[in-house]
Amino acid sequence: MTKFVSLLTSVAISALVAGAAHAEDIKIKISTLADKTAPGRITNIEGAAKIMNEQFKSAGVDKHIVIEANNSAVKGWDDLALENLKAFSVGQGPDIYTVPHEWIDQFAQDGYAMQMDERIAASPWVYGDILPVLWNSAKANDGKIYGVPQDAEIRMFFYNKDMLRKIGKDEAFIESLPAKVEAGEFTLDDLTALSKEVVDGKAAQYGMLHRPNVGIDYLMVFQSYGVKFMDEKTGKLVFPKAEMTKALGWYERNAKEGVTPIDNTAMSWEAIQGAFKQEKAFIFHQGVWAVAWQVGEKNGATWPTDKEGYFHKIGWLPAPAAEKGGKPANLSHPILYAVNPKSKNAEIAADLVALASLPYFNNEHAVTSYHTAISNAQTAMPKYKENWVLSAASPMMANAQFVPNHTQFGSYNKVLFNGLQAVETGKMTAEQAVDFIADELEMQFGKDIEIRDSASN
């Protein structure tokens, strides 16, 4: 706490020296995506400004921080990143902005993101407790950190335990599944076989459902099969054909065996969520925020809302390993705070981000928006512990992986999804889909992508 107070005092003194003779507002502009469920991305910065203003007042500094927020109405995070890049290109970029982690390298290369390594090392009072794995998401291709994790989330397979009971599985088997997955004893093919057993036993209409459109949930499966999407040394996207064939082959088998419906990608979100909520589907694959609608009153059914009742009914699994003895895969997609190094108030902006990253503020965001903690301290705080969903999800962050910090990965993923869709609908075999995807990626990216026989070469 002493370091915290001294940091703020030094900021106050610096502001005093800079021109205390003339009272003025210090305007800090922040840009983020409009999201009614996640106001904390702005209100936490406003709360941090309030603290610093009190410090200014106590130090006799006639300065006042004013937060000017831009809640952008663009469609998604990629659009927000492009909007901010355009603003920076004409000298109108914000002082602080939120950015999906895969864009941080682009902002760093263009000089629009402050390098944070020294600040992080010098501020253990806030940054020393942030989950180490999350810093990987904030690194550019030069290996340096250019953002601060603003939130985190984790993806998983949700499975219905009641359906396993209906087909005669005992409690020991049902409750042992997560541990077996973690130990590499229960594989993706085992999950397929179990799902088929549930369908064949008439306990469910669908064995396994996933998102119907482009996203990142399904990439956990590709990671389990050893797919690497980017060469960290060269910064280039890569397409390893052998591992891709195996991963798409898993989806192909699921469709052929009636585990996943061949029209999964033509289904609406409402139909998919409704099927899981109304207990027509054994497995649904998405992320922790899905628990909000699972325990809510939507989608035509009511489930237990307490921890004991919910986990008696539903279990969570990371993506199992592809082979016995392998490691499961978890996927997270953090949003980052980044600071404009060219801002005349860059130092104050960076200090606001530090304050807004403290456990109290981040919990205010996490518990209202179903995001997991970015620091260990958060998980011990009453407000977080009382949210049994997030408390249960946090341990799954230990082995989290991320999509590449590459601005073109979104386009890559769209082509990959087209191949997945072709395989599930039976229009292509896994091998044909891999050739199709490779051709499309080469046509789109040219020398900016490497088509490889396998991830190891």
Coordinates of C-alpha atoms in Angstrom, one line a residue:
M1 CA 0.0 0.0 0.0
T2 CA 2.9 2.3 0.7
K3 CA 4.1 1.9 -2.9
F4 CA 0.5 2.6 -4.1
V5 CA 0.3 5.9 -2.1
S6 CA 3.8 7.0 -3.2
L7 CA 2.9 6.3 -6.9
L8 CA -0.2 8.5 -6.7
T9 CA 1.7 11.2 -4.8
S10 CA 4.4 11.2 -7.4
V11 CA 1.8 11.7 -10.1
A12 CA 0.3 14.5 -8.1
I13 CA 3.6 16.2 -7.6
S14 CA 4.4 15.9 -11.3
A15 CA 1.1 17.5 -12.2
L16 CA 1.7 20.3 -9.7
V17 CA 5.1 21.0 -11.3
A18 CA 3.6 20.9 -14.7
G19 CA 1.4 23.9 -14.1
A20 CA -0.5 24.2 -10.9
A21 CA -0.9 27.9 -11.4
H22 CA -3.8 27.3 -13.8
A23 CA -6.6 25.0 -12.7
E24 CA -7.5 22.6 -15.5
D25 CA -9.3 19.4 -16.3
I26 CA -7.1 16.5 -17.4
K27 CA -9.3 14.9 -20.1
I28 CA -8.8 11.1 -20.5
K29 CA -10.6 9.5 -23.4
I30 CA -11.4 5.8 -23.3
S31 CA -12.9 3.8 -26.1
T32 CA -14.6 0.4 -25.7
L33 CA -17.4 -1.6 -27.2
A34 CA -20.9 -0.7 -26.1
D35 CA -22.0 -3.6 -23.8
K36 CA -24.9 -3.3 -21.3
T37 CA -23.7 -6.4 -19.5
A38 CA -20.1 -5.1 -19.0
P39 CA -20.2 -1.4 -18.0
G40 CA -17.2 -2.0 -15.7
R41 CA -14.8 -1.5 -18.6
I42 CA -15.6 2.2 -18.2
T43 CA -16.9 2.6 -14.7
N44 CA -13.7 1.0 -13.3
I45 CA -11.6 3.6 -15.1
E46 CA -14.0 6.3 -13.7
G47 CA -13.5 4.8 -10.2
A48 CA -9.8 4.9 -10.6
A49 CA -10.0 8.6 -11.7
K50 CA -12.0 9.4 -8.6
I51 CA -9.2 8.0 -6.4
M52 CA -6.6 9.9 -8.2
N53 CA -8.7 13.1 -8.0
E54 CA -8.8 12.7 -4.2
Q55 CA -5.1 12.3 -4.2
F56 CA -4.7 15.4 -6.2
K57 CA -6.9 17.2 -3.7
S58 CA -5.0 16.0 -0.7
A59 CA -1.7 17.0 -2.3
G60 CA -3.0 20.5 -3.0
V61 CA -2.9 20.0 -6.8
D62 CA -5.4 22.0 -8.7
K63 CA -6.1 19.4 -11.3
H64 CA -9.0 17.2 -12.0
I65 CA -9.3 14.1 -14.2
V66 CA -12.3 13.9 -16.4
I67 CA -13.2 10.6 -18.2
E68 CA -14.7 11.0 -21.7
A69 CA -16.1 7.6 -22.7
N70 CA -16.8 6.4 -26.2
N71 CA -19.2 3.4 -26.1
S72 CA -18.8 2.4 -29.7
A73 CA -21.8 0.9 -31.4
V74 CA -19.8 -1.1 -34.0
K75 CA -20.8 -4.8 -34.3
G76 CA -17.9 -6.5 -32.6
W77 CA -14.4 -6.4 -31.2
D78 CA -12.6 -6.6 -34.6
D79 CA -14.7 -3.6 -35.8
L80 CA -13.7 -1.7 -32.7
A81 CA -10.1 -2.4 -33.3
L82 CA -10.3 -1.1 -36.8
E83 CA -12.3 1.9 -35.7
N84 CA -9.5 2.8 -33.2
L85 CA -6.8 2.2 -35.7
K86 CA -8.5 4.7 -38.1
A87 CA -8.8 7.2 -35.2
F88 CA -5.1 6.8 -34.4
S89 CA -4.1 7.3 -38.0
V90 CA -5.5 10.8 -38.0
G91 CA -4.3 11.7 -34.6
Q92 CA -7.6 11.3 -32.8
G93 CA -7.0 8.1 -30.9
P94 CA -8.1 7.6 -27.3
D95 CA -5.8 7.7 -24.3
I96 CA -7.0 4.3 -23.1
Y97 CA -8.8 1.7 -25.1
T98 CA -9.9 -1.9 -24.9
V99 CA -8.8 -4.3 -27.5
P100 CA -9.2 -8.0 -28.2
H101 CA -5.9 -9.6 -27.4
E102 CA -5.2 -10.9 -31.0
W103 CA -5.0 -7.3 -32.2
I104 CA -2.3 -6.1 -29.7
D105 CA 0.6 -6.9 -32.0
Q106 CA -0.8 -4.6 -34.7
F107 CA -1.3 -1.7 -32.3
A108 CA 2.2 -2.2 -30.9
Q109 CA 3.8 -2.3 -34.4
D110 CA 2.0 0.9 -35.3
G111 CA 3.2 2.7 -32.1
Y112 CA -0.3 3.0 -30.6
A113 CA 0.2 0.8 -27.6
M114 CA 2.5 1.6 -24.7
Q115 CA 5.1 -1.1 -23.8
M116 CA 4.2 -2.1 -20.3
D117 CA 7.1 -4.4 -19.2
E118 CA 8.9 -1.9 -17.0
R119 CA 5.7 -0.6 -15.5
I120 CA 4.6 -4.1 -14.7
A121 CA 7.9 -4.9 -13.0
A122 CA 7.8 -1.7 -11.0
S123 CA 4.2 -2.1 -9.8
P124 CA 3.9 -5.5 -8.0
W125 CA 1.2 -4.0 -5.8
V126 CA -1.2 -4.6 -8.7
Y127 CA 0.5 -6.5 -11.5
G128 CA 2.4 -9.1 -9.3
D129 CA -0.7 -11.0 -8.6
I130 CA -2.2 -11.2 -12.1
L131 CA -2.4 -14.8 -13.4
P132 CA 0.9 -15.4 -15.2
V133 CA -0.8 -17.2 -18.1
L134 CA -2.7 -14.0 -19.0
W135 CA 0.4 -12.0 -19.8
N136 CA 0.9 -14.4 -22.8
S137 CA -2.2 -12.9 -24.4
A138 CA -0.8 -9.3 -24.0
K139 CA 2.5 -9.9 -25.8
A140 CA 3.3 -8.7 -29.3
N141 CA 5.6 -10.7 -31.6
D142 CA 8.7 -9.1 -30.2
G143 CA 7.9 -10.9 -26.9
K144 CA 7.2 -7.7 -25.0
I145 CA 3.9 -6.8 -23.2
Y146 CA 1.8 -4.0 -24.6
G147 CA -1.5 -4.4 -22.8
V148 CA -3.1 -5.3 -19.4
P149 CA -5.6 -8.1 -19.2
Q150 CA -9.0 -6.4 -18.5
D151 CA -10.9 -9.6 -18.1
A152 CA -10.8 -13.3 -18.9
E153 CA -13.1 -16.2 -19.6
I154 CA -12.8 -19.9 -20.1
R155 CA -14.4 -22.3 -22.5
M156 CA -15.7 -25.8 -21.7
F157 CA -17.9 -28.7 -22.7
F158 CA -21.0 -28.8 -20.6
Y159 CA -22.4 -32.3 -20.1
N160 CA -25.8 -33.4 -18.6
K161 CA -25.2 -35.9 -15.8
D162 CA -28.8 -36.9 -15.6
M163 CA -28.6 -38.4 -19.0
L164 CA -25.6 -40.5 -17.9
R165 CA -27.7 -41.7 -15.0
K166 CA -30.5 -42.6 -17.4
I167 CA -28.2 -44.9 -19.4
G168 CA -27.0 -46.6 -16.2
K169 CA -23.7 -44.9 -15.4
D170 CA -23.0 -44.8 -11.7
E171 CA -22.0 -41.7 -9.7
A172 CA -18.4 -42.7 -9.5
F173 CA -18.1 -42.7 -13.2
I174 CA -20.0 -39.5 -13.7
E175 CA -18.1 -37.5 -11.1
S176 CA -14.7 -38.9 -12.3
L177 CA -14.9 -37.6 -15.8
P178 CA -13.2 -34.2 -15.1
A179 CA -10.3 -35.8 -13.3
K180 CA -9.9 -38.4 -16.1
V181 CA -9.8 -35.7 -18.7
E182 CA -7.2 -33.7 -16.8
A183 CA -5.1 -36.9 -16.5
G184 CA -5.3 -37.6 -20.2
E185 CA -7.2 -40.9 -19.5
F186 CA -10.4 -39.8 -21.3
T187 CA -9.9 -38.6 -24.8
L188 CA -12.0 -36.8 -27.5
D189 CA -12.9 -40.1 -29.1
D190 CA -14.0 -41.4 -25.7
L191 CA -16.3 -38.3 -25.5
T192 CA -17.7 -39.2 -28.9
A193 CA -18.3 -42.8 -27.8
L194 CA -20.0 -41.6 -24.6
S195 CA -22.2 -39.2 -26.5
K196 CA -23.2 -41.9 -28.9
E197 CA -24.1 -44.2 -26.0
V198 CA -26.4 -41.5 -24.6
V199 CA -28.1 -41.0 -28.0
D200 CA -28.4 -44.7 -28.6
G201 CA -29.8 -45.1 -25.1
K202 CA -32.6 -42.7 -26.0
A203 CA -31.5 -40.3 -23.2
A204 CA -30.9 -37.5 -25.7
Q205 CA -31.8 -36.5 -29.2
Y206 CA -28.4 -34.9 -29.8
G207 CA -25.1 -36.1 -28.5
M208 CA -23.1 -32.9 -28.9
L209 CA -23.9 -29.4 -30.1
H210 CA -21.5 -26.5 -30.7
R211 CA -21.9 -22.9 -31.9
P212 CA -23.5 -22.5 -35.3
N213 CA -21.2 -19.7 -36.6
V214 CA -17.7 -18.5 -36.7
G215 CA -16.1 -18.2 -33.2
I216 CA -13.3 -19.7 -31.2
D217 CA -14.9 -22.3 -29.0
Y218 CA -14.2 -25.1 -31.4
L219 CA -10.6 -24.2 -31.6
M220 CA -10.0 -26.0 -28.3
V221 CA -10.4 -29.2 -30.2
F222 CA -7.9 -28.2 -32.8
Q223 CA -5.4 -27.4 -30.1
S224 CA -6.0 -30.8 -28.5
Y225 CA -4.9 -32.3 -31.8
G226 CA -1.7 -30.3 -31.7
V227 CA -2.6 -27.6 -34.2
K228 CA -0.4 -24.5 -34.1
F229 CA -1.9 -21.5 -35.8
M230 CA 1.1 -19.2 -35.8
D231 CA 4.9 -19.5 -35.8
E232 CA 6.0 -17.4 -32.8
K233 CA 9.5 -16.9 -34.3
T234 CA 8.4 -15.5 -37.6
G235 CA 5.0 -14.1 -36.6
K236 CA 3.4 -15.8 -39.6
L237 CA 0.2 -17.8 -39.6
V238 CA 0.7 -21.5 -40.3
F239 CA -1.6 -24.3 -41.4
P240 CA -0.4 -27.7 -40.4
K241 CA -2.2 -30.2 -42.6
A242 CA -1.7 -33.4 -40.6
E243 CA -3.1 -32.1 -37.3
M244 CA -5.9 -30.2 -39.1
T245 CA -6.9 -33.5 -40.8
K246 CA -7.1 -35.3 -37.5
A247 CA -9.1 -32.5 -35.9
L248 CA -11.6 -32.2 -38.8
G249 CA -11.8 -36.0 -38.8
W250 CA -13.1 -35.9 -35.3
Y251 CA -16.0 -33.6 -36.4
E252 CA -16.5 -35.8 -39.5
R253 CA -16.9 -38.9 -37.3
N254 CA -19.3 -37.1 -34.9
A255 CA -21.6 -36.3 -37.8
K256 CA -21.4 -39.7 -39.4
E257 CA -22.1 -41.5 -36.2
G258 CA -25.1 -39.2 -35.4
V259 CA -23.4 -37.6 -32.4
T260 CA -23.6 -34.1 -33.9
P261 CA -26.4 -33.2 -36.3
I262 CA -25.3 -32.6 -39.8
D263 CA -27.2 -29.3 -39.7
N264 CA -25.6 -28.0 -36.5
T265 CA -24.1 -25.0 -38.4
A266 CA -27.6 -24.2 -39.9
M267 CA -29.3 -24.2 -36.5
S268 CA -30.1 -20.9 -34.7
W269 CA -28.6 -20.0 -31.4
E270 CA -32.0 -20.2 -29.9
A271 CA -32.5 -23.7 -31.1
I272 CA -29.1 -24.9 -29.9
Q273 CA -29.4 -23.3 -26.4
G274 CA -33.0 -24.5 -26.2
A275 CA -32.0 -28.0 -27.0
F276 CA -29.5 -28.1 -24.2
K277 CA -31.7 -26.4 -21.7
Q278 CA -34.7 -28.6 -22.5
E279 CA -32.5 -31.7 -22.2
K280 CA -32.6 -32.7 -25.8
A281 CA -28.8 -32.5 -26.0
F282 CA -26.1 -34.3 -23.9
I283 CA -23.2 -31.9 -24.5
F284 CA -23.0 -28.2 -25.4
H285 CA -19.7 -26.5 -26.1
Q286 CA -19.2 -22.8 -25.3
G287 CA -18.0 -20.7 -22.4
V288 CA -18.6 -19.9 -18.7
W289 CA -21.0 -17.1 -19.5
A290 CA -23.5 -19.7 -20.8
V291 CA -24.3 -20.6 -17.2
A292 CA -26.2 -17.3 -17.0
W293 CA -28.9 -18.6 -19.4
Q294 CA -28.6 -22.1 -18.2
V295 CA -29.8 -21.1 -14.7
G296 CA -32.1 -18.4 -16.0
E297 CA -35.7 -18.7 -17.0
K298 CA -35.2 -18.6 -20.7
N299 CA -35.1 -21.4 -23.3
G300 CA -38.2 -23.2 -22.1
A301 CA -37.0 -24.9 -18.9
T302 CA -36.0 -24.2 -15.3
W303 CA -32.8 -25.6 -13.8
P304 CA -31.4 -25.5 -10.3
T305 CA -29.8 -22.1 -9.5
D306 CA -27.7 -23.2 -6.5
K307 CA -24.2 -24.6 -6.8
E308 CA -25.0 -28.1 -5.4
G309 CA -28.1 -28.5 -7.5
Y310 CA -26.5 -27.3 -10.7
F311 CA -23.4 -29.4 -10.4
H312 CA -25.5 -32.5 -9.6
K313 CA -27.1 -32.0 -13.0
I314 CA -24.3 -30.5 -15.1
G315 CA -20.6 -31.1 -15.3
W316 CA -17.8 -29.2 -17.0
L317 CA -14.9 -30.5 -19.1
P318 CA -12.0 -28.9 -20.9
A319 CA -11.4 -30.2 -24.4
P320 CA -10.0 -33.7 -23.8
A321 CA -6.7 -34.8 -25.2
A322 CA -6.7 -36.3 -28.6
E323 CA -4.7 -39.4 -27.4
K324 CA -4.3 -41.2 -24.2
G325 CA -1.7 -39.5 -22.0
G326 CA -2.1 -36.2 -23.7
K327 CA -3.1 -32.9 -22.2
P328 CA -6.5 -31.3 -22.4
A329 CA -7.0 -27.9 -23.9
N330 CA -8.6 -24.8 -22.4
L331 CA -9.2 -21.6 -24.4
S332 CA -9.6 -18.0 -23.1
H333 CA -10.1 -14.8 -25.0
P334 CA -9.0 -11.9 -22.8
I335 CA -9.8 -8.3 -23.6
L336 CA -7.0 -5.9 -22.8
Y337 CA -6.6 -2.3 -21.7
A338 CA -4.0 -0.5 -23.8
V339 CA -2.6 3.0 -23.4
N340 CA -1.7 5.4 -26.2
P341 CA 2.0 6.2 -25.7
K342 CA 1.6 9.4 -27.8
S343 CA -1.0 10.8 -25.5
K344 CA 0.1 13.9 -23.6
N345 CA -1.4 12.3 -20.6
A346 CA 0.0 8.8 -21.2
E347 CA 1.5 8.5 -17.7
I348 CA -1.8 9.3 -16.0
A349 CA -3.7 7.0 -18.3
A350 CA -1.3 4.1 -17.5
D351 CA -1.8 4.8 -13.8
L352 CA -5.5 4.7 -14.2
V353 CA -5.3 1.3 -15.9
A354 CA -3.2 0.1 -13.0
L355 CA -5.8 1.2 -10.4
A356 CA -8.6 -0.2 -12.5
S357 CA -6.9 -3.6 -12.5
L358 CA -7.0 -3.9 -8.7
P359 CA -9.0 -6.8 -7.4
Y360 CA -11.9 -4.7 -6.1
F361 CA -12.5 -3.0 -9.4
N362 CA -12.0 -6.1 -11.5
N363 CA -14.4 -8.0 -9.4
E364 CA -17.1 -5.3 -10.0
H365 CA -16.7 -6.2 -13.7
A366 CA -16.3 -9.9 -13.4
V367 CA -19.3 -10.8 -11.2
T368 CA -21.7 -8.7 -13.3
S369 CA -20.5 -9.9 -16.7
Y370 CA -19.6 -13.5 -16.0
H371 CA -15.9 -13.1 -16.5
T372 CA -13.3 -15.0 -14.6
A373 CA -10.7 -13.3 -12.3
I374 CA -7.5 -11.9 -13.7
S375 CA -5.7 -12.1 -10.3
N376 CA -5.4 -14.7 -7.5
A377 CA -6.6 -12.1 -4.9
Q378 CA -9.9 -11.7 -6.6
T379 CA -10.8 -15.4 -6.1
A380 CA -10.4 -15.0 -2.3
M381 CA -12.7 -11.9 -2.1
P382 CA -16.2 -12.4 -0.7
K383 CA -18.0 -11.0 -3.7
Y384 CA -16.2 -13.4 -6.1
K385 CA -16.4 -16.4 -3.8
E386 CA -20.2 -15.8 -3.5
N387 CA -20.5 -16.2 -7.3
W388 CA -20.2 -20.0 -7.3
V389 CA -20.0 -20.1 -11.1
L390 CA -16.9 -18.0 -11.4
S391 CA -15.3 -19.6 -8.4
A392 CA -15.7 -23.0 -10.0
A393 CA -14.4 -21.7 -13.4
S394 CA -11.3 -20.0 -12.2
P395 CA -9.2 -23.2 -11.7
M396 CA -9.7 -24.0 -15.3
M397 CA -7.7 -20.9 -16.2
A398 CA -4.4 -22.7 -15.2
N399 CA -3.9 -24.2 -18.6
A400 CA -5.6 -21.6 -20.7
Q401 CA -4.4 -21.1 -24.3
F402 CA -5.2 -18.2 -26.7
V403 CA -5.7 -17.6 -30.3
P404 CA -2.7 -16.0 -32.1
N405 CA -2.0 -12.3 -31.6
H406 CA -2.4 -11.8 -35.3
T407 CA -4.9 -9.4 -36.9
Q408 CA -5.6 -11.8 -39.8
F409 CA -6.5 -14.7 -37.7
G410 CA -10.2 -13.8 -37.9
S411 CA -10.1 -14.2 -41.6
Y412 CA -8.2 -17.5 -41.2
N413 CA -10.8 -18.7 -38.8
K414 CA -13.6 -18.0 -41.2
V415 CA -12.0 -20.2 -43.8
L416 CA -11.4 -22.9 -41.2
F417 CA -15.1 -22.8 -40.1
N418 CA -16.2 -23.2 -43.8
G419 CA -14.1 -26.4 -43.9
L420 CA -15.6 -27.6 -40.6
Q421 CA -19.1 -26.9 -41.9
A422 CA -18.4 -28.8 -45.2
V423 CA -17.2 -31.8 -43.2
E424 CA -20.2 -31.9 -40.9
T425 CA -22.7 -31.6 -43.7
G426 CA -20.9 -34.4 -45.6
K427 CA -20.0 -32.2 -48.6
M428 CA -16.3 -32.9 -48.0
T429 CA -14.1 -35.5 -46.2
A430 CA -11.6 -34.2 -43.7
E431 CA -8.9 -34.6 -46.2
Q432 CA -10.8 -32.7 -48.9
A433 CA -11.6 -30.0 -46.5
V434 CA -7.9 -29.6 -45.5
D435 CA -7.0 -29.2 -49.2
F436 CA -9.8 -26.7 -49.7
I437 CA -8.8 -24.6 -46.6
A438 CA -5.1 -24.7 -47.7
D439 CA -6.0 -23.4 -51.1
E440 CA -8.3 -20.7 -49.8
L441 CA -5.7 -19.5 -47.2
E442 CA -2.9 -19.4 -49.8
M443 CA -5.2 -17.4 -52.1
Q444 CA -6.1 -14.9 -49.4
F445 CA -2.8 -14.5 -47.6
G446 CA -0.1 -15.5 -50.1
K447 CA 3.4 -15.4 -48.6
D448 CA 1.9 -14.3 -45.2
I449 CA 0.9 -17.9 -44.4
E450 CA 2.9 -21.1 -44.3
I451 CA 1.1 -24.3 -45.4
R452 CA 3.0 -27.1 -43.7
D453 CA 2.7 -30.9 -43.7
S454 CA 2.6 -30.9 -39.9
A455 CA 3.1 -28.6 -37.0
S456 CA 6.6 -29.9 -36.4
N457 CA 8.1 -28.8 -39.7

